Amino acid sequence: MELAEGKQKFIEAWGKLGSEWGINRTMAQVHALLLISPEAMTTEEIMEQLSISRGNANMTLRDLIGWGLIEKQHKAGERKEYFYAEKDTWAIARQVAQERKKRELDPVIKILNELTSVKGDEKDPEYKTFKTSVTNINKLAKNVNKTLDTMLKAEENWFWNSIFKIFK
Amino acid sequence: MELAEGKQKFIEAWGKLGSEWGINRTMAQVHALLLISPEAMTTEEIMEQLSISRGNANMTLRDLIGWGLIEKQHKAGERKEYFYAEKDTWAIARQVAQERKKRELDPVIKILNELTSVKGDEKDPEYKTFKTSVTNINKLAKNVNKTLDTMLKAEENWFWNSIFKIFK
DNA sequence: ATAAACTTTCAAAAATTTTTGAAAGTTTGA
DNA sequence: TCAAACTTTCAAAAATTTTTGAAAGTTTAT
């Protein structure tokens, strides 16, 4: 396979994966483009390579910065802004996990906690089932939360070595 | 908080979480409704409780069965189909992980493998960066894959105990 | 102060996803 | 065989998400 074709396929695959996981496809594609680019790129170049509008490029780049996946770079003597992506895969995974935890898991855990305080008649099957389900999901959510927290602090090798030691 | 209000909030929260993770909101809501219901429910009841159309209810229920999250139940002497949800949280998490792995991770791993065969000039920075990124992501994907496989086979307590032994 | 170079905004348009509901299909019992 | 009871289908409509692009905003150099 040629490099150009490979790049195209990589960008497509990354975009599809993103959209399946609730991340805007363009955002994933811009990230993919920067991931395989040796040099930082300008908004202009990104617009051209992916055939997207200026507004779209700008918002997407802003979002990616918000996710901590790319950074702005300034070249001496130039006014243009350049963007480049963190290329350490473990760092990317950690960053994404951290953001999603903060944005999505944390709010749900908050609601689940509130829901454990719902009062009712212990003999009412409706109440009992509700209570049991909420309590169990709450436990799972807290475990996931705890595990993520530890993962996020962990160093790459340490993490994987530990995982493999158990799961072998 | 009253039970009725709690139910409502739970269904909403579950729906929102679902939509943030690329799962249709209605599907997550139907799942939530069945999760906290002590009895199996008919399509009719689900339609009414969530104010959704017959067609939507039918398709959603079919999808949930496809995900292995709910099951059809037949009551003796009745023609109606009843639906009930698996209530073991660990089983739900495992089921979802398994489905997503099969539907989304596996295809990406296949493409990444193909992309490692892209040929080019080792001195070309474009080629080198592409190669390195693809290789690293491929490694991470395979590790995730392996870990998931083992998780999916693991029993609940065994899994969590192990995780906590490391992450403490 | 001005203008060129560049970035950001956002209302409207396009694309995509989800929902509806009536019609078609199926199963069962009499 | 018929018709009632129930389920499935799917084209069209509605809702939602994403994208566009021109105008407004900002920064910098002279």
mmCIF file of C-alpha atoms (C1' of nucleotides) in Angstrom:
data_model
loop_
_atom_site.group_PDB
_atom_site.id
_atom_site.type_symbol
_atom_site.label_atom_id
_atom_site.label_comp_id
_atom_site.label_asym_id
_atom_site.label_seq_id
_atom_site.Cartn_x
_atom_site.Cartn_y
_atom_site.Cartn_z
ATOM 1 C CA MET A 1 0.000 0.000 0.000
ATOM 2 C CA GLU A 2 1.181 3.520 -0.793
ATOM 3 C CA LEU A 3 1.778 6.077 1.945
ATOM 4 C CA ALA A 4 -0.893 8.440 0.582
ATOM 5 C CA GLU A 5 -3.506 5.680 0.588
ATOM 6 C CA GLY A 6 -2.438 4.560 4.046
ATOM 7 C CA LYS A 7 -2.824 8.065 5.421
ATOM 8 C CA GLN A 8 -6.280 8.304 3.922
ATOM 9 C CA LYS A 9 -7.326 5.004 5.457
ATOM 10 C CA PHE A 10 -5.921 5.912 8.826
ATOM 11 C CA ILE A 11 -7.801 9.204 8.895
ATOM 12 C CA GLU A 12 -11.017 7.464 7.873
ATOM 13 C CA ALA A 13 -10.659 4.696 10.443
ATOM 14 C CA TRP A 14 -9.869 7.106 13.257
ATOM 15 C CA GLY A 15 -12.838 9.262 12.259
ATOM 16 C CA LYS A 16 -15.187 6.294 12.247
ATOM 17 C CA LEU A 17 -13.954 5.056 15.614
ATOM 18 C CA GLY A 18 -14.435 8.524 17.029
ATOM 19 C CA SER A 19 -17.993 8.856 15.785
ATOM 20 C CA GLU A 20 -18.884 5.451 17.195
ATOM 21 C CA TRP A 21 -17.676 6.661 20.573
ATOM 22 C CA GLY A 22 -19.523 9.927 20.616
ATOM 23 C CA ILE A 23 -16.667 12.065 19.318
ATOM 24 C CA ASN A 24 -17.385 14.260 16.320
ATOM 25 C CA ARG A 25 -15.944 12.647 13.220
ATOM 26 C CA THR A 26 -14.180 15.739 11.958
ATOM 27 C CA MET A 27 -12.514 16.187 15.316
ATOM 28 C CA ALA A 28 -11.169 12.650 15.208
ATOM 29 C CA GLN A 29 -10.002 13.154 11.630
ATOM 30 C CA VAL A 30 -8.152 16.365 12.382
ATOM 31 C CA HIS A 31 -6.523 14.585 15.289
ATOM 32 C CA ALA A 32 -5.549 11.689 13.026
ATOM 33 C CA LEU A 33 -4.087 14.070 10.457
ATOM 34 C CA LEU A 34 -1.933 15.795 13.068
ATOM 35 C CA LEU A 35 -0.928 12.480 14.611
ATOM 36 C CA ILE A 36 0.728 11.297 11.428
ATOM 37 C CA SER A 37 2.128 14.662 10.489
ATOM 38 C CA PRO A 38 5.818 15.161 11.351
ATOM 39 C CA GLU A 39 5.369 18.917 11.307
ATOM 40 C CA ALA A 40 2.913 21.213 13.042
ATOM 41 C CA MET A 41 0.229 22.385 10.596
ATOM 42 C CA THR A 42 -1.652 25.612 10.034
ATOM 43 C CA THR A 43 -5.435 25.952 9.981
ATOM 44 C CA GLU A 44 -5.147 26.592 6.262
ATOM 45 C CA GLU A 45 -3.324 23.334 5.611
ATOM 46 C CA ILE A 46 -5.767 21.335 7.705
ATOM 47 C CA MET A 47 -8.736 22.908 5.904
ATOM 48 C CA GLU A 48 -7.249 21.961 2.591
ATOM 49 C CA GLN A 49 -6.176 18.423 3.450
ATOM 50 C CA LEU A 50 -9.553 17.479 4.879
ATOM 51 C CA SER A 51 -11.712 19.752 2.702
ATOM 52 C CA ILE A 52 -13.410 21.436 5.611
ATOM 53 C CA SER A 53 -14.409 25.045 6.131
ATOM 54 C CA ARG A 54 -12.473 27.615 8.090
ATOM 55 C CA GLY A 55 -15.118 27.815 10.793
ATOM 56 C CA ASN A 56 -15.220 24.089 11.209
ATOM 57 C CA ALA A 57 -11.446 23.818 11.352
ATOM 58 C CA ASN A 58 -11.241 26.560 13.923
ATOM 59 C CA MET A 59 -13.863 25.102 16.236
ATOM 60 C CA THR A 60 -12.489 21.601 15.911
ATOM 61 C CA LEU A 61 -8.973 22.738 16.722
ATOM 62 C CA ARG A 62 -10.271 24.625 19.718
ATOM 63 C CA ASP A 63 -12.062 21.515 20.944
ATOM 64 C CA LEU A 64 -8.987 19.360 20.482
ATOM 65 C CA ILE A 65 -6.997 21.809 22.557
ATOM 66 C CA GLY A 66 -9.760 21.597 25.170
ATOM 67 C CA TRP A 67 -9.323 17.840 25.239
ATOM 68 C CA GLY A 68 -5.591 18.324 25.697
ATOM 69 C CA LEU A 69 -4.849 16.364 22.538
ATOM 70 C CA ILE A 70 -3.147 19.063 20.501
ATOM 71 C CA GLU A 71 -1.238 22.251 21.178
ATOM 72 C CA LYS A 72 -0.673 25.595 19.534
ATOM 73 C CA GLN A 73 2.812 26.374 18.374
ATOM 74 C CA HIS A 74 4.275 29.665 17.240
ATOM 75 C CA LYS A 75 7.085 29.886 14.776
ATOM 76 C CA ALA A 76 9.535 32.750 15.172
ATOM 77 C CA GLY A 77 8.810 35.644 12.851
ATOM 78 C CA GLU A 78 5.448 34.238 11.776
ATOM 79 C CA ARG A 79 1.977 35.319 12.734
ATOM 80 C CA LYS A 80 0.286 32.076 11.835
ATOM 81 C CA GLU A 81 -0.604 29.562 14.490
ATOM 82 C CA TYR A 82 0.603 26.030 14.033
ATOM 83 C CA PHE A 83 -0.946 22.965 15.641
ATOM 84 C CA TYR A 84 0.706 19.737 16.604
ATOM 85 C CA ALA A 85 -0.522 16.580 18.271
ATOM 86 C CA GLU A 86 0.884 14.736 21.229
ATOM 87 C CA LYS A 87 2.186 11.504 19.736
ATOM 88 C CA ASP A 88 2.616 9.346 22.820
ATOM 89 C CA THR A 89 -0.250 6.899 22.573
ATOM 90 C CA TRP A 90 -0.445 6.214 26.268
ATOM 91 C CA ALA A 91 -0.675 9.918 26.966
ATOM 92 C CA ILE A 92 -3.523 10.228 24.429
ATOM 93 C CA ALA A 93 -5.457 7.372 25.981
ATOM 94 C CA ARG A 94 -4.966 8.806 29.437
ATOM 95 C CA GLN A 95 -6.043 12.250 28.305
ATOM 96 C CA VAL A 96 -9.224 10.957 26.691
ATOM 97 C CA ALA A 97 -10.066 8.802 29.708
ATOM 98 C CA GLN A 98 -9.559 11.735 32.036
ATOM 99 C CA GLU A 99 -11.734 14.086 30.029
ATOM 100 C CA ARG A 100 -14.578 11.638 29.631
ATOM 101 C CA LYS A 101 -14.446 10.739 33.284
ATOM 102 C CA LYS A 102 -14.729 14.388 34.199
ATOM 103 C CA ARG A 103 -17.414 15.239 31.664
ATOM 104 C CA GLU A 104 -19.586 12.153 31.812
ATOM 105 C CA LEU A 105 -18.833 9.719 34.585
ATOM 106 C CA ASP A 106 -18.610 12.251 37.403
ATOM 107 C CA PRO A 107 -22.081 13.777 36.742
ATOM 108 C CA VAL A 108 -23.667 10.331 36.610
ATOM 109 C CA ILE A 109 -22.054 9.312 39.872
ATOM 110 C CA LYS A 110 -23.432 12.456 41.433
ATOM 111 C CA ILE A 111 -26.973 11.617 40.319
ATOM 112 C CA LEU A 112 -26.647 7.989 41.406
ATOM 113 C CA ASN A 113 -25.627 9.157 44.844
ATOM 114 C CA GLU A 114 -28.684 11.351 45.063
ATOM 115 C CA LEU A 115 -30.861 8.453 43.971
ATOM 116 C CA THR A 116 -29.683 6.233 46.811
ATOM 117 C CA SER A 117 -31.559 8.576 49.132
ATOM 118 C CA VAL A 118 -34.958 7.840 47.580
ATOM 119 C CA LYS A 119 -37.240 6.670 50.361
ATOM 120 C CA GLY A 120 -39.992 4.094 50.061
ATOM 121 C CA ASP A 121 -41.689 0.992 51.357
ATOM 122 C CA GLU A 122 -39.291 -1.933 51.642
ATOM 123 C CA LYS A 123 -42.139 -4.302 50.840
ATOM 124 C CA ASP A 124 -42.932 -2.560 47.574
ATOM 125 C CA PRO A 125 -41.286 -4.576 44.749
ATOM 126 C CA GLU A 126 -41.073 -1.424 42.634
ATOM 127 C CA TYR A 127 -39.086 0.258 45.342
ATOM 128 C CA LYS A 128 -36.912 -2.746 46.081
ATOM 129 C CA THR A 129 -35.931 -3.278 42.451
ATOM 130 C CA PHE A 130 -35.207 0.397 41.970
ATOM 131 C CA LYS A 131 -33.076 0.517 45.093
ATOM 132 C CA THR A 132 -31.132 -2.620 44.221
ATOM 133 C CA SER A 133 -30.435 -1.527 40.651
ATOM 134 C CA VAL A 134 -29.334 1.937 41.641
ATOM 135 C CA THR A 135 -27.138 0.623 44.437
ATOM 136 C CA ASN A 136 -25.443 -1.927 42.199
ATOM 137 C CA ILE A 137 -24.822 0.482 39.375
ATOM 138 C CA ASN A 138 -23.510 2.961 41.894
ATOM 139 C CA LYS A 139 -21.022 0.405 43.162
ATOM 140 C CA LEU A 140 -19.827 -0.399 39.671
ATOM 141 C CA ALA A 141 -19.541 3.275 38.771
ATOM 142 C CA LYS A 142 -17.475 3.982 41.851
ATOM 143 C CA ASN A 143 -15.181 1.079 41.117
ATOM 144 C CA VAL A 144 -14.670 2.231 37.559
ATOM 145 C CA ASN A 145 -14.027 5.693 38.901
ATOM 146 C CA LYS A 146 -11.436 4.500 41.383
ATOM 147 C CA THR A 147 -9.692 2.330 38.818
ATOM 148 C CA LEU A 148 -9.567 5.186 36.324
ATOM 149 C CA ASP A 149 -8.166 7.541 38.915
ATOM 150 C CA THR A 150 -5.347 5.164 39.635
ATOM 151 C CA MET A 151 -4.736 4.474 35.969
ATOM 152 C CA LEU A 152 -4.536 8.165 35.246
ATOM 153 C CA LYS A 153 -1.792 8.573 37.764
ATOM 154 C CA ALA A 154 0.069 5.507 36.620
ATOM 155 C CA GLU A 155 3.053 5.444 34.365
ATOM 156 C CA GLU A 156 2.787 3.520 31.145
ATOM 157 C CA ASN A 157 5.021 0.570 31.793
ATOM 158 C CA TRP A 158 4.071 0.204 35.345
ATOM 159 C CA PHE A 159 0.430 0.037 34.338
ATOM 160 C CA TRP A 160 0.727 -2.480 31.569
ATOM 161 C CA ASN A 161 3.159 -4.667 33.417
ATOM 162 C CA SER A 162 0.750 -4.851 36.308
ATOM 163 C CA ILE A 163 -2.189 -5.664 34.120
ATOM 164 C CA PHE A 164 -0.303 -8.407 32.350
ATOM 165 C CA LYS A 165 0.911 -9.897 35.564
ATOM 166 C CA ILE A 166 -2.679 -10.583 36.563
ATOM 167 C CA PHE A 167 -4.166 -11.349 33.232
ATOM 168 C CA LYS A 168 -1.912 -14.093 32.044
ATOM 169 C CA MET B 1 -37.042 12.192 46.944
ATOM 170 C CA GLU B 2 -40.097 10.254 45.832
ATOM 171 C CA LEU B 3 -39.801 6.960 44.001
ATOM 172 C CA ALA B 4 -41.572 8.299 40.911
ATOM 173 C CA GLU B 5 -39.205 11.243 40.682
ATOM 174 C CA GLY B 6 -36.208 8.989 41.290
ATOM 175 C CA LYS B 7 -37.254 6.680 38.472
ATOM 176 C CA GLN B 8 -37.603 9.612 36.132
ATOM 177 C CA LYS B 9 -34.160 10.920 37.020
ATOM 178 C CA PHE B 10 -32.573 7.522 36.647
ATOM 179 C CA ILE B 11 -34.074 7.035 33.191
ATOM 180 C CA GLU B 12 -32.911 10.485 32.138
ATOM 181 C CA ALA B 13 -29.392 10.022 33.472
ATOM 182 C CA TRP B 14 -29.004 6.624 31.850
ATOM 183 C CA GLY B 15 -30.291 8.031 28.571
ATOM 184 C CA LYS B 16 -27.858 10.902 28.666
ATOM 185 C CA LEU B 17 -24.910 8.679 29.490
ATOM 186 C CA GLY B 18 -25.881 6.396 26.634
ATOM 187 C CA SER B 19 -26.060 9.208 24.109
ATOM 188 C CA GLU B 20 -22.676 10.523 25.193
ATOM 189 C CA TRP B 21 -21.222 7.101 24.498
ATOM 190 C CA GLY B 22 -22.737 6.645 21.063
ATOM 191 C CA ILE B 23 -25.764 4.649 22.180
ATOM 192 C CA ASN B 24 -29.160 5.898 21.061
ATOM 193 C CA ARG B 25 -30.832 7.698 23.903
ATOM 194 C CA THR B 26 -34.153 5.905 23.610
ATOM 195 C CA MET B 27 -32.375 2.582 23.719
ATOM 196 C CA ALA B 28 -30.628 3.532 26.942
ATOM 197 C CA GLN B 29 -33.902 4.787 28.404
ATOM 198 C CA VAL B 30 -35.800 1.623 27.595
ATOM 199 C CA HIS B 31 -32.968 -0.301 29.171
ATOM 200 C CA ALA B 32 -33.123 1.891 32.267
ATOM 201 C CA LEU B 33 -36.882 1.426 32.524
ATOM 202 C CA LEU B 34 -36.561 -2.352 32.390
ATOM 203 C CA LEU B 35 -33.620 -2.319 34.798
ATOM 204 C CA ILE B 36 -35.677 -0.796 37.561
ATOM 205 C CA SER B 37 -38.849 -2.712 36.769
ATOM 206 C CA PRO B 38 -39.467 -5.752 38.983
ATOM 207 C CA GLU B 39 -41.711 -7.288 36.335
ATOM 208 C CA ALA B 40 -41.222 -7.952 32.649
ATOM 209 C CA MET B 41 -43.058 -5.361 30.539
ATOM 210 C CA THR B 42 -44.969 -5.408 27.271
ATOM 211 C CA THR B 43 -44.228 -3.216 24.271
ATOM 212 C CA GLU B 44 -47.467 -1.390 25.027
ATOM 213 C CA GLU B 45 -46.403 -0.532 28.579
ATOM 214 C CA ILE B 46 -42.977 0.646 27.458
ATOM 215 C CA MET B 47 -44.498 2.832 24.738
ATOM 216 C CA GLU B 48 -46.772 4.425 27.270
ATOM 217 C CA GLN B 49 -44.224 4.955 30.047
ATOM 218 C CA LEU B 50 -41.683 6.620 27.749
ATOM 219 C CA SER B 51 -44.148 8.183 25.288
ATOM 220 C CA ILE B 52 -42.585 6.615 22.243
ATOM 221 C CA SER B 53 -44.165 5.158 19.129
ATOM 222 C CA ARG B 54 -44.796 1.515 18.466
ATOM 223 C CA GLY B 55 -42.219 1.363 15.696
ATOM 224 C CA ASN B 56 -39.568 2.966 17.839
ATOM 225 C CA ALA B 57 -40.312 0.669 20.770
ATOM 226 C CA ASN B 58 -40.160 -2.382 18.568
ATOM 227 C CA MET B 59 -36.845 -1.485 16.934
ATOM 228 C CA THR B 60 -35.289 -0.427 20.211
ATOM 229 C CA LEU B 61 -36.307 -3.640 21.928
ATOM 230 C CA ARG B 62 -34.907 -5.619 19.029
ATOM 231 C CA ASP B 63 -31.604 -3.755 19.323
ATOM 232 C CA LEU B 64 -31.420 -4.317 23.061
ATOM 233 C CA ILE B 65 -31.910 -8.030 22.491
ATOM 234 C CA GLY B 66 -29.114 -7.850 19.900
ATOM 235 C CA TRP B 67 -26.864 -6.337 22.546
ATOM 236 C CA GLY B 68 -27.810 -9.163 24.888
ATOM 237 C CA LEU B 69 -29.127 -6.699 27.466
ATOM 238 C CA ILE B 70 -32.758 -7.782 27.573
ATOM 239 C CA GLU B 71 -34.721 -10.942 26.838
ATOM 240 C CA LYS B 72 -38.156 -11.879 25.602
ATOM 241 C CA GLN B 73 -40.407 -13.685 27.998
ATOM 242 C CA HIS B 74 -43.670 -15.480 27.333
ATOM 243 C CA LYS B 75 -46.370 -15.797 29.911
ATOM 244 C CA ALA B 76 -48.478 -18.956 29.842
ATOM 245 C CA GLY B 77 -51.792 -18.463 28.110
ATOM 246 C CA GLU B 78 -50.863 -15.050 26.741
ATOM 247 C CA ARG B 79 -49.907 -13.992 23.258
ATOM 248 C CA LYS B 80 -48.133 -10.841 24.240
ATOM 249 C CA GLU B 81 -44.375 -10.722 24.471
ATOM 250 C CA TYR B 82 -42.845 -9.478 27.680
ATOM 251 C CA PHE B 83 -39.351 -8.049 28.020
ATOM 252 C CA TYR B 84 -37.075 -8.092 30.988
ATOM 253 C CA ALA B 85 -33.559 -6.828 31.624
ATOM 254 C CA GLU B 86 -30.595 -8.613 33.057
ATOM 255 C CA LYS B 87 -30.055 -6.953 36.437
ATOM 256 C CA ASP B 88 -26.534 -8.085 37.297
ATOM 257 C CA THR B 89 -24.467 -4.968 36.732
ATOM 258 C CA TRP B 90 -21.250 -6.805 36.092
ATOM 259 C CA ALA B 91 -22.965 -8.896 33.447
ATOM 260 C CA ILE B 92 -24.288 -5.735 31.780
ATOM 261 C CA ALA B 93 -20.864 -4.099 31.725
ATOM 262 C CA ARG B 94 -19.314 -7.223 30.326
ATOM 263 C CA GLN B 95 -21.999 -7.557 27.673
ATOM 264 C CA VAL B 96 -21.571 -3.973 26.521
ATOM 265 C CA ALA B 97 -17.783 -4.261 26.469
ATOM 266 C CA GLN B 98 -17.984 -7.444 24.458
ATOM 267 C CA GLU B 99 -20.357 -6.013 21.876
ATOM 268 C CA ARG B 100 -18.402 -2.822 21.396
ATOM 269 C CA LYS B 101 -15.157 -4.718 21.124
ATOM 270 C CA LYS B 102 -16.638 -6.903 18.424
ATOM 271 C CA ARG B 103 -18.366 -4.083 16.547
ATOM 272 C CA GLU B 104 -15.769 -1.347 16.809
ATOM 273 C CA LEU B 105 -12.397 -2.351 18.166
ATOM 274 C CA ASP B 106 -11.924 -5.472 16.066
ATOM 275 C CA PRO B 107 -12.448 -3.672 12.714
ATOM 276 C CA VAL B 108 -10.009 -0.928 13.692
ATOM 277 C CA ILE B 109 -7.374 -3.452 14.696
ATOM 278 C CA LYS B 110 -7.797 -5.114 11.334
ATOM 279 C CA ILE B 111 -7.176 -1.823 9.503
ATOM 280 C CA LEU B 112 -4.220 -0.924 11.718
ATOM 281 C CA ASN B 113 -2.641 -4.253 10.893
ATOM 282 C CA GLU B 114 -3.044 -3.565 7.201
ATOM 283 C CA LEU B 115 -1.495 -0.143 7.653
ATOM 284 C CA THR B 116 1.679 -1.558 9.187
ATOM 285 C CA SER B 117 2.451 -2.990 5.753
ATOM 286 C CA VAL B 118 2.624 0.429 4.074
ATOM 287 C CA LYS B 119 6.015 0.701 2.389
ATOM 288 C CA GLY B 120 8.095 3.819 2.009
ATOM 289 C CA ASP B 121 11.411 5.541 2.365
ATOM 290 C CA GLU B 122 12.818 5.325 5.882
ATOM 291 C CA LYS B 123 14.420 8.720 5.404
ATOM 292 C CA ASP B 124 11.110 10.415 4.600
ATOM 293 C CA PRO B 125 9.830 12.125 7.789
ATOM 294 C CA GLU B 126 6.257 11.772 6.540
ATOM 295 C CA TYR B 127 6.719 8.055 6.278
ATOM 296 C CA LYS B 128 8.554 7.726 9.562
ATOM 297 C CA THR B 129 5.926 9.600 11.555
ATOM 298 C CA PHE B 130 3.120 7.671 9.936
ATOM 299 C CA LYS B 131 4.805 4.375 10.637
ATOM 300 C CA THR B 132 5.580 5.231 14.246
ATOM 301 C CA SER B 133 2.082 6.482 15.010
ATOM 302 C CA VAL B 134 0.387 3.505 13.424
ATOM 303 C CA THR B 135 2.705 1.082 15.166
ATOM 304 C CA ASN B 136 2.175 2.643 18.562
ATOM 305 C CA ILE B 137 -1.582 2.847 18.249
ATOM 306 C CA ASN B 138 -1.577 -0.709 17.033
ATOM 307 C CA LYS B 139 0.287 -1.789 20.149
ATOM 308 C CA LEU B 140 -2.121 0.029 22.423
ATOM 309 C CA ALA B 141 -5.130 -1.370 20.580
ATOM 310 C CA LYS B 142 -3.800 -4.893 20.900
ATOM 311 C CA ASN B 143 -3.158 -4.425 24.588
ATOM 312 C CA VAL B 144 -6.656 -3.108 25.149
ATOM 313 C CA ASN B 145 -7.958 -6.005 23.148
ATOM 314 C CA LYS B 146 -6.067 -8.563 25.176
ATOM 315 C CA THR B 147 -7.092 -7.008 28.473
ATOM 316 C CA LEU B 148 -10.736 -6.911 27.425
ATOM 317 C CA ASP B 149 -10.636 -10.533 26.341
ATOM 318 C CA THR B 150 -9.383 -11.566 29.725
ATOM 319 C CA MET B 151 -11.828 -9.302 31.542
ATOM 320 C CA LEU B 152 -14.692 -10.766 29.578
ATOM 321 C CA LYS B 153 -13.804 -14.228 30.731
ATOM 322 C CA ALA B 154 -13.228 -13.169 34.311
ATOM 323 C CA GLU B 155 -15.645 -13.568 37.153
ATOM 324 C CA GLU B 156 -16.774 -10.464 38.954
ATOM 325 C CA ASN B 157 -15.067 -10.764 42.289
ATOM 326 C CA TRP B 158 -11.951 -12.229 40.929
ATOM 327 C CA PHE B 159 -11.648 -9.299 38.554
ATOM 328 C CA TRP B 160 -12.224 -6.518 41.018
ATOM 329 C CA ASN B 161 -10.153 -8.076 43.724
ATOM 330 C CA SER B 162 -7.250 -8.306 41.347
ATOM 331 C CA ILE B 163 -7.577 -4.767 40.178
ATOM 332 C CA PHE B 164 -7.718 -3.459 43.705
ATOM 333 C CA LYS B 165 -4.746 -5.482 44.772
ATOM 334 C CA ILE B 166 -2.617 -3.566 42.280
ATOM 335 C CA PHE B 167 -4.217 -0.206 42.487
ATOM 336 C CA LYS B 168 -4.009 0.476 46.146
ATOM 337 C "C1'" DA C 1 -3.724 55.453 13.060
ATOM 338 C "C1'" DT C 2 -4.041 52.236 9.504
ATOM 339 C "C1'" DA C 3 -4.054 48.154 7.036
ATOM 340 C "C1'" DA C 4 -2.699 43.567 6.397
ATOM 341 C "C1'" DA C 5 -2.693 39.040 8.401
ATOM 342 C "C1'" DC C 6 -4.782 36.221 10.844
ATOM 343 C "C1'" DT C 7 -8.619 34.170 14.156
ATOM 344 C "C1'" DT C 8 -13.249 33.773 15.922
ATOM 345 C "C1'" DT C 9 -18.184 33.870 15.730
ATOM 346 C "C1'" DC C 10 -22.700 32.362 14.640
ATOM 347 C "C1'" DA C 11 -27.069 32.193 11.928
ATOM 348 C "C1'" DA C 12 -28.458 29.595 8.333
ATOM 349 C "C1'" DA C 13 -27.928 25.338 5.495
ATOM 350 C "C1'" DA C 14 -26.732 20.634 5.023
ATOM 351 C "C1'" DA C 15 -26.151 16.168 6.673
ATOM 352 C "C1'" DT C 16 -27.255 12.710 9.707
ATOM 353 C "C1'" DT C 17 -29.852 10.309 13.066
ATOM 354 C "C1'" DT C 18 -34.022 9.219 15.220
ATOM 355 C "C1'" DT C 19 -38.971 8.799 15.422
ATOM 356 C "C1'" DT C 20 -43.465 8.218 13.754
ATOM 357 C "C1'" DG C 21 -47.524 5.650 12.419
ATOM 358 C "C1'" DA C 22 -50.090 3.411 9.125
ATOM 359 C "C1'" DA C 23 -49.855 -0.590 6.412
ATOM 360 C "C1'" DA C 24 -48.218 -5.154 5.851
ATOM 361 C "C1'" DG C 25 -47.033 -9.353 7.968
ATOM 362 C "C1'" DT C 26 -47.536 -13.177 11.251
ATOM 363 C "C1'" DT C 27 -49.462 -16.267 14.584
ATOM 364 C "C1'" DT C 28 -53.097 -18.374 17.092
ATOM 365 C "C1'" DG C 29 -57.563 -20.149 18.324
ATOM 366 C "C1'" DA C 30 -62.142 -21.095 17.071
ATOM 367 C "C1'" DT D 1 -60.639 -20.658 6.813
ATOM 368 C "C1'" DC D 2 -61.265 -16.448 9.195
ATOM 369 C "C1'" DA D 3 -60.451 -12.747 12.080
ATOM 370 C "C1'" DA D 4 -58.519 -11.034 16.175
ATOM 371 C "C1'" DA D 5 -54.255 -10.145 18.505
ATOM 372 C "C1'" DC D 6 -50.100 -9.045 18.140
ATOM 373 C "C1'" DT D 7 -45.380 -7.766 15.708
ATOM 374 C "C1'" DT D 8 -42.591 -5.843 12.071
ATOM 375 C "C1'" DT D 9 -41.482 -2.750 8.391
ATOM 376 C "C1'" DC D 10 -40.170 1.437 6.253
ATOM 377 C "C1'" DA D 11 -40.941 5.875 3.807
ATOM 378 C "C1'" DA D 12 -41.641 10.204 5.297
ATOM 379 C "C1'" DA D 13 -41.264 13.706 9.052
ATOM 380 C "C1'" DA D 14 -39.018 15.538 12.972
ATOM 381 C "C1'" DA D 15 -35.180 16.300 15.754
ATOM 382 C "C1'" DT D 16 -30.494 16.777 16.313
ATOM 383 C "C1'" DT D 17 -25.835 17.456 15.032
ATOM 384 C "C1'" DT D 18 -22.470 19.228 12.080
ATOM 385 C "C1'" DT D 19 -20.760 22.352 8.642
ATOM 386 C "C1'" DT D 20 -20.463 26.470 6.092
ATOM 387 C "C1'" DG D 21 -18.802 31.053 5.017
ATOM 388 C "C1'" DA D 22 -19.129 35.747 5.338
ATOM 389 C "C1'" DA D 23 -18.769 39.234 8.676
ATOM 390 C "C1'" DA D 24 -16.814 40.790 12.877
ATOM 391 C "C1'" DG D 25 -12.972 40.732 15.854
ATOM 392 C "C1'" DT D 26 -8.072 40.822 17.069
ATOM 393 C "C1'" DT D 27 -3.183 41.459 16.723
ATOM 394 C "C1'" DT D 28 0.965 43.238 14.802
ATOM 395 C "C1'" DA D 29 4.076 46.116 12.071
ATOM 396 C "C1'" DT D 30 4.850 50.387 10.084
#
